[in-house]
Steps between C-alpha positions, in 0.01 A plus 500: 500500500323185631221299319201325650259258350133569524318243669116446463309404810131452570259590228609847438819596680841577368783504733888595497744422785698783642863495536606347827791748583273797417216372734763454773649843441157667492399325804171365328299247682198297398196704487671819450369722206713614224429792249464412141537785242436440130683739248369582160801295350379192654754499785370386860686647767457329865564718809526352852274788636193696358670796340440842664458810286878574610740291647668677820870556393749712714819637405773661728794740430800542736614842397887559535666761278234513234392856396137605552411507144629143454277382801207648334574315176518161676169607686333557184629183358365292805176697453452398125610135572200475715649487872229624721732554800822675465732546806799738501762464777825651596769373745481816707228747404339616167622846433243787404617499113407141486153563705403756266577307191302197633213745564538616152457154383187454707345815322621404149327175489127378554375325816805488703545628830754487796333303788825459719768741570799492768846631507654225286214366317183583261240260411306575170176326413337487153117529592387528150229262351575379152124476426484887542645578162519261232795489260274628209358795679852581621638494132218718384566751778860499440422577124286816602764614740812469246282654229396793714887550614592494119237748396580734787883477427460629147255746601773634733737510210240678272439746780835545671306379814745403773248430749328268283822310427566466854154364569567248251823386676319469822234303347755221402450353863141424415606293186786329675260392790245356253756305309659352813146377599450333160878336538405403840171332393675324221791355712245387789297318222805337370569331848137446576270363236214503744525882504459494105206301548328719752578801279362336212805545284729290327883498543529576129258822550687619789838473312356705222358756741843528665686551185255780374532679848873491457474679165272743652723569782777569270262747294451683823878507552505675161255762591704579797795537279317747266396697818839518637620632177236761497627608847840507372405718195372790715641809370549376140273626244434195288331615152120439471543311175741258675252440802212439252700214336569355848122519552425330166746211553379455879149497388571213265690305752191537748272402224714170460487452878108519507490251211732254672302500810153463307650223298630326839167519680291413182749191426508629140804408304395700192510825696830403659668459162361829382650688809836322439492605116449856623855494638630530139325825451631638833844400369455762212361770746790516736797555278331841403489564877845401558634747197319787678652407838842496330454868437491585861799522688643422872279354790161597325593243223601224746172537672292514197684187367401317823144612434493352163656178617234469765244539226660226290526270805118560595380404139739177503386366849125543336636250224642290769150478676369415145717194489409386856148512376570295194707252695191481736240433236713209389407306821199260455 
């Protein structure tokens, strides 16, 4: 880190000299305009150009022996890291399995299209606008999606409804898509302070939205786990009393989730602590459910135990959201 002394010139002008090496590296000349961004913590950021809504960033993958699934994971990684141009190349040709996985990726994320395609290369562009969906709206929508998935998953258990369970599993793509958008916007803001300013959000706020979204996405994953277990329970006659106990425990976990989200958006520490304290009551409820599951045998018992664990994890992730809320409320 370099230091500079502040000079007072004229009647009201304060000046600070720029590092000579940086000026040469950036090609700055007398008369050029620089972008100054003031953060809430008092930090002053100087950029050699006026910050755009998003900086153009390109990523290229040269595929060799990667599996199509591994390639898709890398494409998702490039997307959430904010690359707006992604090129996939092969030495000879891109086979059909790779092409199909690339198209699956473009259908799984928002705002991405294939703009060029040849025998050995495919160019993907992210055409989305960060201003279209704020992180706050994204988190609110994600909460509604995963909550609906959770409710339908337990309804599928109570009604032995395999079709409803399959629908829950399919909706996981909607939750993932929103989560990736929120993660991408956070990563873009970390690299472009000007973007955060344009979106009227601080980096600390963005970080808290990202953390909450991560826990919500995991709650969605547990809705999928419940739904998959329900599908595997087809043909088993799980007792009505046991199903009812699952419903009671699950209802309490969802109540904790709703309380956590209310505390977060209201920035209410007291409400957040109340939800965290409710975890102790859940600990007294679940052992009774576990004892009932132990009376069941074979594959049915395994599936029911997985459902119980998903209910437990849903409640615990709700308390994690509350901790994010409390931490954020400590900021000035």
